Short mmCIF file of C-alpha atoms and ligand atoms in Angstrom, two decimals:
data_model
loop_
_atom_site.label_atom_id
_atom_site.label_comp_id
_atom_site.label_asym_id
_atom_site.label_seq_id
_atom_site.Cartn_x
_atom_site.Cartn_y
_atom_site.Cartn_z
CA MET X 1 48.86 84.36 -10.28
CA LEU X 2 50.88 84.37 -7.09
CA HIS X 3 52.91 81.37 -6.18
CA ASN X 4 52.42 80.17 -10.28
CA THR X 5 56.31 79.33 -10.62
CA MET X 6 54.84 77.26 -7.06
CA THR X 7 54.15 73.08 -8.12
CA TYR X 8 52.10 71.96 -5.02
CA SER X 9 53.20 68.00 -5.48
CA ASP X 10 56.34 66.49 -6.52
CA THR X 11 54.70 63.97 -8.51
CA ASN X 12 55.36 64.48 -11.99
CA PHE X 13 52.25 65.70 -14.60
CA ASN X 14 54.56 65.20 -17.63
CA ASN X 15 53.01 62.28 -20.24
CA LYS X 16 49.99 61.40 -17.65
CA THR X 17 47.04 62.24 -19.16
CA ILE X 18 44.09 64.26 -17.10
CA LEU X 19 40.84 64.55 -17.70
CA ILE X 20 39.20 67.73 -16.23
CA THR X 21 35.60 68.21 -16.52
CA GLY X 22 34.25 71.43 -15.98
CA GLY X 23 37.04 72.42 -17.57
CA ALA X 24 35.60 75.71 -19.34
CA GLY X 25 34.50 76.85 -15.58
CA PHE X 26 36.01 78.92 -13.34
CA ILE X 27 38.03 76.39 -10.71
CA GLY X 28 38.21 72.81 -13.80
CA SER X 29 40.27 76.00 -16.01
CA ASN X 30 42.63 77.35 -13.54
CA LEU X 31 43.10 74.34 -12.42
CA VAL X 32 43.59 73.10 -16.69
CA PHE X 33 46.64 76.52 -16.62
CA TYR X 34 47.96 74.69 -13.36
CA PHE X 35 49.36 72.45 -16.16
CA GLN X 36 49.95 73.31 -18.84
CA TYR X 37 52.15 75.63 -17.30
CA ASN X 38 54.26 73.82 -14.70
CA TYR X 39 53.77 70.50 -17.06
CA PRO X 40 54.03 71.27 -20.43
CA ASP X 41 54.23 67.82 -22.26
CA SER X 42 50.94 66.43 -19.86
CA GLN X 43 47.94 65.91 -22.41
CA VAL X 44 45.32 68.21 -20.95
CA VAL X 45 41.84 67.03 -21.86
CA VAL X 46 38.93 68.82 -21.07
CA PHE X 47 35.22 68.19 -21.14
CA ASP X 48 32.29 70.40 -20.70
CA CYS X 49 28.70 71.92 -22.08
CA PHE X 50 29.86 75.28 -22.03
CA ARG X 51 26.86 77.54 -22.01
CA SER X 52 24.01 77.70 -24.18
CA GLU X 53 21.34 80.21 -24.06
CA ALA X 54 19.56 77.99 -21.99
CA THR X 55 18.11 79.71 -18.39
CA PHE X 56 16.97 78.06 -14.96
CA ALA X 57 13.36 79.05 -13.16
CA ASN X 58 15.81 81.30 -11.69
CA GLY X 59 16.70 83.68 -14.95
CA ASN X 60 20.35 82.30 -15.19
CA LEU X 61 23.03 80.18 -16.81
CA GLN X 62 21.99 76.78 -17.40
CA SER X 63 25.62 75.91 -17.17
CA PHE X 64 28.37 78.85 -16.74
CA GLY X 65 31.54 77.53 -19.18
CA HIS X 66 32.86 80.11 -21.06
CA TYR X 67 35.47 79.58 -24.06
CA LYS X 68 37.18 82.79 -22.64
CA ASN X 69 38.64 80.55 -19.48
CA LEU X 70 40.83 78.98 -21.71
CA ILE X 71 42.34 81.18 -24.22
CA GLY X 72 45.55 80.49 -24.81
CA PHE X 73 44.38 76.26 -23.78
CA LYS X 74 47.23 74.25 -26.30
CA GLY X 75 45.16 70.88 -25.04
CA ASP X 76 41.51 68.61 -26.67
CA VAL X 77 38.53 70.47 -26.13
CA VAL X 78 35.64 68.07 -26.11
CA CYS X 79 31.57 70.23 -25.07
CA GLY X 80 29.89 67.60 -24.20
CA ASN X 81 27.04 67.42 -21.70
CA ILE X 82 27.74 64.93 -18.32
CA ASN X 83 24.03 64.17 -19.12
CA ASN X 84 24.30 62.42 -22.57
CA LYS X 85 26.33 59.20 -22.20
CA ALA X 86 26.52 59.34 -26.67
CA ASP X 87 29.17 62.40 -24.96
CA LEU X 88 30.49 60.21 -22.17
CA ALA X 89 31.94 57.25 -25.08
CA LEU X 90 33.30 60.68 -26.63
CA LEU X 91 35.80 60.26 -24.00
CA SER X 92 36.53 56.50 -24.45
CA ASP X 93 39.71 57.13 -27.10
CA TYR X 94 41.23 57.94 -23.40
CA LYS X 95 43.23 56.42 -20.97
CA PHE X 96 44.00 58.86 -18.35
CA ASP X 97 45.11 58.99 -15.12
CA TYR X 98 43.85 61.37 -13.65
CA MET X 99 40.58 62.48 -13.28
CA PHE X 100 39.76 66.35 -12.28
CA HIS X 101 34.86 65.91 -11.84
CA GLN X 102 34.26 70.02 -11.31
CA ALA X 103 30.79 69.56 -14.14
CA ALA X 104 28.39 69.81 -12.01
CA ILE X 105 25.06 72.82 -11.76
CA SER X 106 27.30 74.65 -10.16
CA ASP X 107 24.73 77.62 -9.33
CA THR X 108 23.36 76.58 -5.58
CA ARG X 109 19.55 78.71 -6.27
CA VAL X 110 18.17 75.21 -8.01
CA TYR X 111 15.46 74.36 -6.98
CA ASP X 112 14.59 71.77 -10.05
CA GLN X 113 15.38 68.72 -8.22
CA GLU X 114 15.16 66.39 -11.87
CA ILE X 115 18.21 68.44 -13.50
CA VAL X 116 20.26 68.72 -10.37
CA MET X 117 20.49 65.13 -8.83
CA GLN X 118 20.62 63.51 -12.66
CA THR X 119 23.63 66.16 -13.69
CA ASN X 120 25.71 65.90 -10.84
CA VAL X 121 24.64 62.70 -9.45
CA ASN X 122 23.60 60.56 -12.28
CA SER X 123 27.29 61.26 -14.28
CA PHE X 124 29.11 60.34 -11.32
CA TYR X 125 28.62 56.68 -11.60
CA ASP X 126 29.21 56.67 -15.38
CA LEU X 127 33.06 58.58 -14.46
CA LEU X 128 34.06 57.24 -11.67
CA LYS X 129 33.43 53.57 -14.54
CA LYS X 130 35.45 55.31 -16.56
CA ALA X 131 38.04 56.08 -13.26
CA LYS X 132 38.02 52.45 -12.12
CA ASN X 133 38.78 51.38 -16.01
CA ASP X 134 41.21 53.56 -17.02
CA ASP X 135 42.46 53.17 -13.24
CA ALA X 136 42.73 56.83 -12.72
CA VAL X 137 43.32 58.61 -10.02
CA MET X 138 39.47 60.44 -9.97
CA VAL X 139 38.87 63.69 -7.57
CA TYR X 140 35.80 64.85 -7.37
CA ALA X 141 33.82 68.42 -6.78
CA SER X 142 31.82 68.35 -3.60
CA SER X 143 30.92 71.81 -1.95
CA ALA X 144 30.25 73.16 1.62
CA ALA X 145 27.06 73.13 0.72
CA THR X 146 26.49 70.01 2.50
CA TYR X 147 26.70 71.61 6.19
CA GLY X 148 23.57 73.28 5.28
CA SER X 149 23.29 76.59 8.09
CA LEU X 150 25.25 73.95 10.43
CA PRO X 151 27.18 75.01 13.22
CA SER X 152 30.78 75.76 12.73
CA PRO X 153 32.93 74.33 11.82
CA GLN X 154 31.51 72.21 9.53
CA THR X 155 33.71 68.65 9.83
CA GLU X 156 33.93 65.80 7.86
CA GLY X 157 30.65 63.32 8.13
CA LYS X 158 28.78 65.47 10.09
CA GLU X 159 26.06 67.11 6.72
CA ASN X 160 22.77 68.35 6.30
CA PRO X 161 22.08 69.89 2.79
CA GLU X 162 19.34 72.00 2.66
CA ASN X 163 18.70 72.29 -1.49
CA PRO X 164 18.90 69.95 -3.48
CA TYR X 165 22.36 71.57 -4.79
CA GLY X 166 23.79 70.56 -1.35
CA PHE X 167 22.09 67.34 -0.99
CA SER X 168 23.43 65.98 -4.77
CA LYS X 169 27.42 66.84 -3.66
CA TYR X 170 26.45 64.82 -0.46
CA MET X 171 24.77 62.25 -2.12
CA MET X 172 28.49 61.89 -4.68
CA ASP X 173 29.77 62.36 -1.11
CA GLN X 174 27.56 58.65 -0.02
CA ILE X 175 28.57 57.10 -3.90
CA ALA X 176 32.32 58.00 -3.43
CA TYR X 177 32.51 55.97 -0.67
CA ARG X 178 30.75 52.54 -1.40
CA TYR X 179 33.10 52.91 -4.19
CA SER X 180 35.97 53.27 -2.35
CA LEU X 181 35.03 49.80 0.17
CA ASP X 182 34.95 48.34 -2.77
CA ASN X 183 37.20 49.68 -5.20
CA PRO X 184 39.58 50.13 -2.36
CA ASP X 185 42.72 50.32 -5.39
CA MET X 186 41.05 53.38 -6.41
CA THR X 187 42.70 56.29 -5.03
CA ILE X 188 39.07 58.63 -4.61
CA VAL X 189 39.05 61.84 -3.13
CA GLY X 190 36.40 64.40 -2.64
CA LEU X 191 36.85 68.67 -1.40
CA LYS X 192 33.64 70.28 -0.60
CA PHE X 193 34.65 73.88 -1.55
CA PHE X 194 33.91 76.09 0.34
CA ASN X 195 33.62 80.24 -1.14
CA VAL X 196 36.03 80.44 -3.92
CA TYR X 197 37.32 83.58 -5.26
CA GLY X 198 39.85 84.27 -8.39
CA PRO X 199 41.24 84.66 -11.08
CA ARG X 200 37.89 82.77 -14.14
CA GLU X 201 34.98 83.07 -12.32
CA TYR X 202 33.91 86.51 -14.10
CA TYR X 203 31.75 84.12 -16.86
CA LYS X 204 29.35 83.19 -13.56
CA ALA X 205 27.83 85.51 -13.97
CA LYS X 206 25.93 85.97 -10.28
CA THR X 207 25.94 82.81 -8.73
CA SER X 208 30.12 84.43 -9.09
CA SER X 209 32.10 85.16 -5.06
CA MET X 210 31.00 88.94 -3.67
CA VAL X 211 34.17 89.20 -4.40
CA ILE X 212 34.67 89.76 -8.06
CA GLN X 213 30.22 91.16 -7.71
CA LEU X 214 31.36 93.85 -5.02
CA GLY X 215 34.65 94.98 -6.76
CA HIS X 216 32.75 95.90 -10.65
CA GLN X 217 30.17 97.53 -8.12
CA ILE X 218 32.73 100.03 -6.43
CA LEU X 219 34.52 100.35 -10.14
CA SER X 220 31.33 102.52 -11.55
CA GLY X 221 31.02 104.39 -8.32
CA ASN X 222 28.73 102.91 -6.05
CA ALA X 223 29.07 101.68 -3.02
CA PRO X 224 29.46 97.61 -3.01
CA ARG X 225 25.97 96.63 -0.90
CA LEU X 226 26.04 94.33 2.01
CA PHE X 227 23.23 92.73 3.59
CA GLU X 228 22.24 94.90 6.52
CA GLY X 229 24.68 93.29 9.37
CA SER X 230 27.78 92.55 7.48
CA ASN X 231 30.23 92.49 10.14
CA GLN X 232 28.12 89.86 11.78
CA ILE X 233 27.95 88.03 9.22
CA LEU X 234 31.52 85.73 8.28
CA ARG X 235 32.00 83.24 5.60
CA ASP X 236 35.33 81.06 5.55
CA PHE X 237 36.83 82.46 1.54
CA ILE X 238 39.78 80.73 0.06
CA ASN X 239 41.26 81.37 -3.25
CA ILE X 240 41.53 79.87 -6.26
CA GLU X 241 45.35 79.01 -5.40
CA ASP X 242 44.15 76.58 -2.32
CA VAL X 243 41.45 75.18 -4.50
CA VAL X 244 44.45 73.90 -7.24
CA GLN X 245 46.23 73.14 -4.09
CA ALA X 246 43.82 71.46 -2.40
CA ASN X 247 42.93 68.87 -6.27
CA ILE X 248 47.02 68.73 -6.10
CA LYS X 249 47.46 67.40 -2.85
CA ALA X 250 43.92 64.92 -3.17
CA CYS X 251 45.57 63.37 -6.34
CA ASN X 252 47.91 61.19 -2.86
CA PRO X 253 46.01 61.29 0.43
CA LYS X 254 46.87 58.67 3.34
CA GLN X 255 43.20 57.46 2.52
CA ASN X 256 40.44 58.52 0.42
CA GLY X 257 37.68 60.31 1.81
CA THR X 258 35.61 63.77 2.14
CA TYR X 259 38.04 67.15 2.65
CA ASN X 260 37.51 70.15 3.63
CA VAL X 261 38.64 73.45 1.21
CA GLY X 262 39.06 75.55 3.15
CA THR X 263 40.88 78.49 5.39
CA SER X 264 39.16 77.60 8.91
CA ASN X 265 39.60 81.53 8.91
CA PRO X 266 36.35 83.50 8.36
CA ARG X 267 36.00 86.77 7.45
CA SER X 268 32.95 88.71 6.76
CA PHE X 269 31.97 90.39 3.59
CA GLN X 270 32.13 93.80 5.70
CA ASP X 271 36.02 92.38 5.10
CA ILE X 272 36.15 92.09 1.73
CA ALA X 273 34.29 95.57 1.04
CA ASP X 274 36.48 97.52 3.04
CA ILE X 275 39.56 95.45 1.04
CA LEU X 276 38.47 95.76 -2.21
CA GLN X 277 38.38 99.84 -0.59
CA GLN X 278 41.79 99.72 0.17
CA GLU X 279 42.87 98.64 -2.34
CA LEU X 280 41.32 100.26 -5.18
CA GLY X 281 42.41 103.92 -3.06
CA VAL X 282 38.42 104.57 -2.34
CA ASP X 283 35.67 104.90 -0.37
CA LEU X 284 32.83 105.12 -1.10
CA GLY X 285 31.07 104.13 2.58
CA THR X 286 28.88 100.89 2.72
CA GLU X 287 24.94 100.19 1.18
CA TYR X 288 23.26 98.28 3.58
CA ILE X 289 19.93 96.53 2.18
CA PRO X 290 17.70 94.28 4.63
CA ASN X 291 18.70 90.73 4.25
CA PRO X 292 15.60 88.54 2.72
CA TYR X 293 17.01 85.00 3.47
CA ALA X 294 15.50 83.91 6.29
CA GLY X 295 18.05 81.26 8.43
CA TYR X 296 20.68 82.57 5.36
CA GLN X 297 24.03 81.24 7.01
CA LYS X 298 25.95 83.50 9.39
CA HIS X 299 29.20 81.81 9.85
CA THR X 300 31.13 79.19 7.72
CA GLN X 301 34.84 78.05 9.10
CA ALA X 302 35.99 75.23 7.69
CA ASP X 303 37.30 72.26 10.21
CA ILE X 304 40.78 71.45 8.24
CA SER X 305 41.58 69.28 10.27
CA ALA X 306 41.50 66.35 8.43
CA SER X 307 42.74 67.42 4.87
CA GLN X 308 45.08 68.53 6.59
CA ALA X 309 46.33 65.51 7.92
CA ASN X 310 45.32 63.13 5.33
CA LEU X 311 46.08 65.12 2.33
CA GLY X 312 48.90 68.14 3.78
CA PHE X 313 46.61 70.90 2.68
CA ASP X 314 47.94 73.74 3.92
CA PRO X 315 46.18 77.56 2.83
CA LEU X 316 48.90 79.96 1.46
CA VAL X 317 46.64 82.84 1.15
CA SER X 318 44.77 85.65 3.18
CA LEU X 319 42.31 87.47 2.08
CA GLU X 320 44.45 90.27 2.34
CA GLU X 321 46.92 88.96 -0.39
CA GLY X 322 43.55 86.91 -2.50
CA ILE X 323 42.06 90.38 -3.13
CA LYS X 324 44.99 92.22 -3.46
CA ALA X 325 46.51 90.01 -6.18
CA TYR X 326 42.90 89.22 -8.06
CA ILE X 327 42.91 92.98 -8.23
CA PRO X 328 44.50 93.61 -12.04
CA ASP X 329 42.43 90.66 -12.69
CA ILE X 330 38.67 92.54 -11.28
CA LYS X 331 39.47 95.97 -13.52
CA GLN X 332 40.62 94.61 -16.37
CA LEU X 333 37.14 92.58 -17.11
CA HIS X 334 35.28 95.32 -15.57
CA GLY X 335 32.16 96.93 -18.06
CA THR X 336 33.26 93.17 -20.51
CA ASP X 337 30.88 91.32 -21.52
CA VAL X 338 29.50 88.60 -19.17
CA SER X 339 27.68 86.43 -22.26
N1 LIG G 401 32.75 77.59 -6.31
C1 LIG G 401 32.95 77.55 -5.48
O1 LIG G 401 32.38 78.72 -4.35
C2 LIG G 401 31.98 76.01 -5.65
C3 LIG G 401 31.79 75.66 -3.62
C4 LIG G 401 32.41 74.17 -3.49
C5 LIG G 401 31.77 73.60 -4.57
N2 LIG G 401 31.92 73.86 -6.22
C6 LIG G 401 32.09 72.85 -7.27
O2 LIG G 401 33.27 72.73 -7.48
C7 LIG G 401 33.42 72.69 -9.12
C8 LIG G 401 32.95 73.83 -10.09
O3 LIG G 401 32.48 74.68 -9.45
P1 LIG G 401 32.85 77.20 -10.23
O4 LIG G 401 32.91 77.22 -9.24
O5 LIG G 401 33.88 76.13 -11.10
O6 LIG G 401 31.20 76.37 -11.10
P2 LIG G 401 31.46 76.37 -12.83
O7 LIG G 401 30.02 76.57 -13.03
O8 LIG G 401 31.67 77.89 -13.14
O9 LIG G 401 32.11 75.66 -13.53
C9 LIG G 401 31.69 74.44 -13.72
C10 LIG G 401 31.41 73.99 -15.51
O10 LIG G 401 30.90 72.73 -14.97
C11 LIG G 401 30.17 73.07 -16.72
N3 LIG G 401 29.09 71.78 -17.14
C12 LIG G 401 28.07 72.25 -16.55
N4 LIG G 401 26.52 71.42 -16.27
C13 LIG G 401 27.38 71.04 -17.73
C14 LIG G 401 26.76 69.01 -17.42
N5 LIG G 401 25.39 68.84 -18.03
N6 LIG G 401 28.00 68.66 -18.57
C15 LIG G 401 29.60 69.51 -19.01
N7 LIG G 401 29.56 70.14 -18.53
C16 LIG G 401 28.46 71.59 -17.72
C17 LIG G 401 29.72 74.86 -16.45
O11 LIG G 401 29.66 74.83 -18.18
C18 LIG G 401 30.79 74.88 -15.82
O12 LIG G 401 32.32 74.97 -17.39
C19 LIG G 401 31.49 72.30 -8.77
O13 LIG G 401 30.89 71.22 -8.67
C20 LIG G 401 31.08 73.42 -7.96
O14 LIG G 401 29.94 72.77 -7.96
C21 LIG G 401 32.26 75.13 -6.33
#
């Protein structure tokens, strides 16, 4: 961790009851440990279905939650499916102060619209109702995928999703907006994460960030494989620590809304490969392969003016700093079983 002794707000989460759906996943588990480390007297409850062996048509697992992301966690775990009301009822014994809703089909290449909509959208109504009943703050994960391939900079309010996943998050944003209007006393904030990377993403396998995927290619002694023209393909890569920061700051917004979470400083895939090789002390060159995707997004850049103004969000971690701090983790996981 880069800033593990750093808290991102004055809010004292000790003695608060905090739900983290998707808490066995990448972003959720990092939130779990942020609270456990900084607020040992908080009561953190993870709700996650964890992984089964079921796969989607694209061959990827249906859910990526992994117990290994939670080793060391001292709070409660409730294993359940957000699509199942009986499972959600297992949470009725708790009265939450904060809800961080991360659980979702996070794989942007699942095209079964029914299951994506059920999982990402229907459950949101149930969780908003629970937040209202409990008088809890609701912070939920939206996505930069709501923008589709719109040109940079991507700005809240101008979305054009181009896959079922992006559409599901776009619908969550509409639901949150209306819920906020109908319940003006509630705090409801959506966060449109751009390309997140960092520790505890390993178990997302092929859907993990290019930082860890290229890192492992290099550690195997292979040249990193990139699409042709990768020095011209830029993304807004955001470190997990800044994503945690955004979630914490979202608990005290100046106004409800859905806010971008990126650095506003896009970098190329080539930069990632180059920084990794520099940090790992190797020079294997780069293997370029043709890009099979028509309409591939070539540039993302979060407009973060609203998140800065209304959340006080201030991304701190540069790509160089984030990759450098991540190297020991990437090395330690290299060759370990992802299942
Ligand atoms: N990582 C990124 O770059 C990124 C970017 C934009 C948005 N997001 C969003 O942020 C959130 C967290 O993403 P992540 O990267 O940690 O992904 P992740 O897949 O690691 O985490 C999602 C978690 O939700 C759980 N889950 C999935 N379906 C479930 C269900 N039906 N019931 C209960 N639990 C279920 C999974 O087991 C997993 O632990 C997601 O909502 C994702 O869409 C992530």
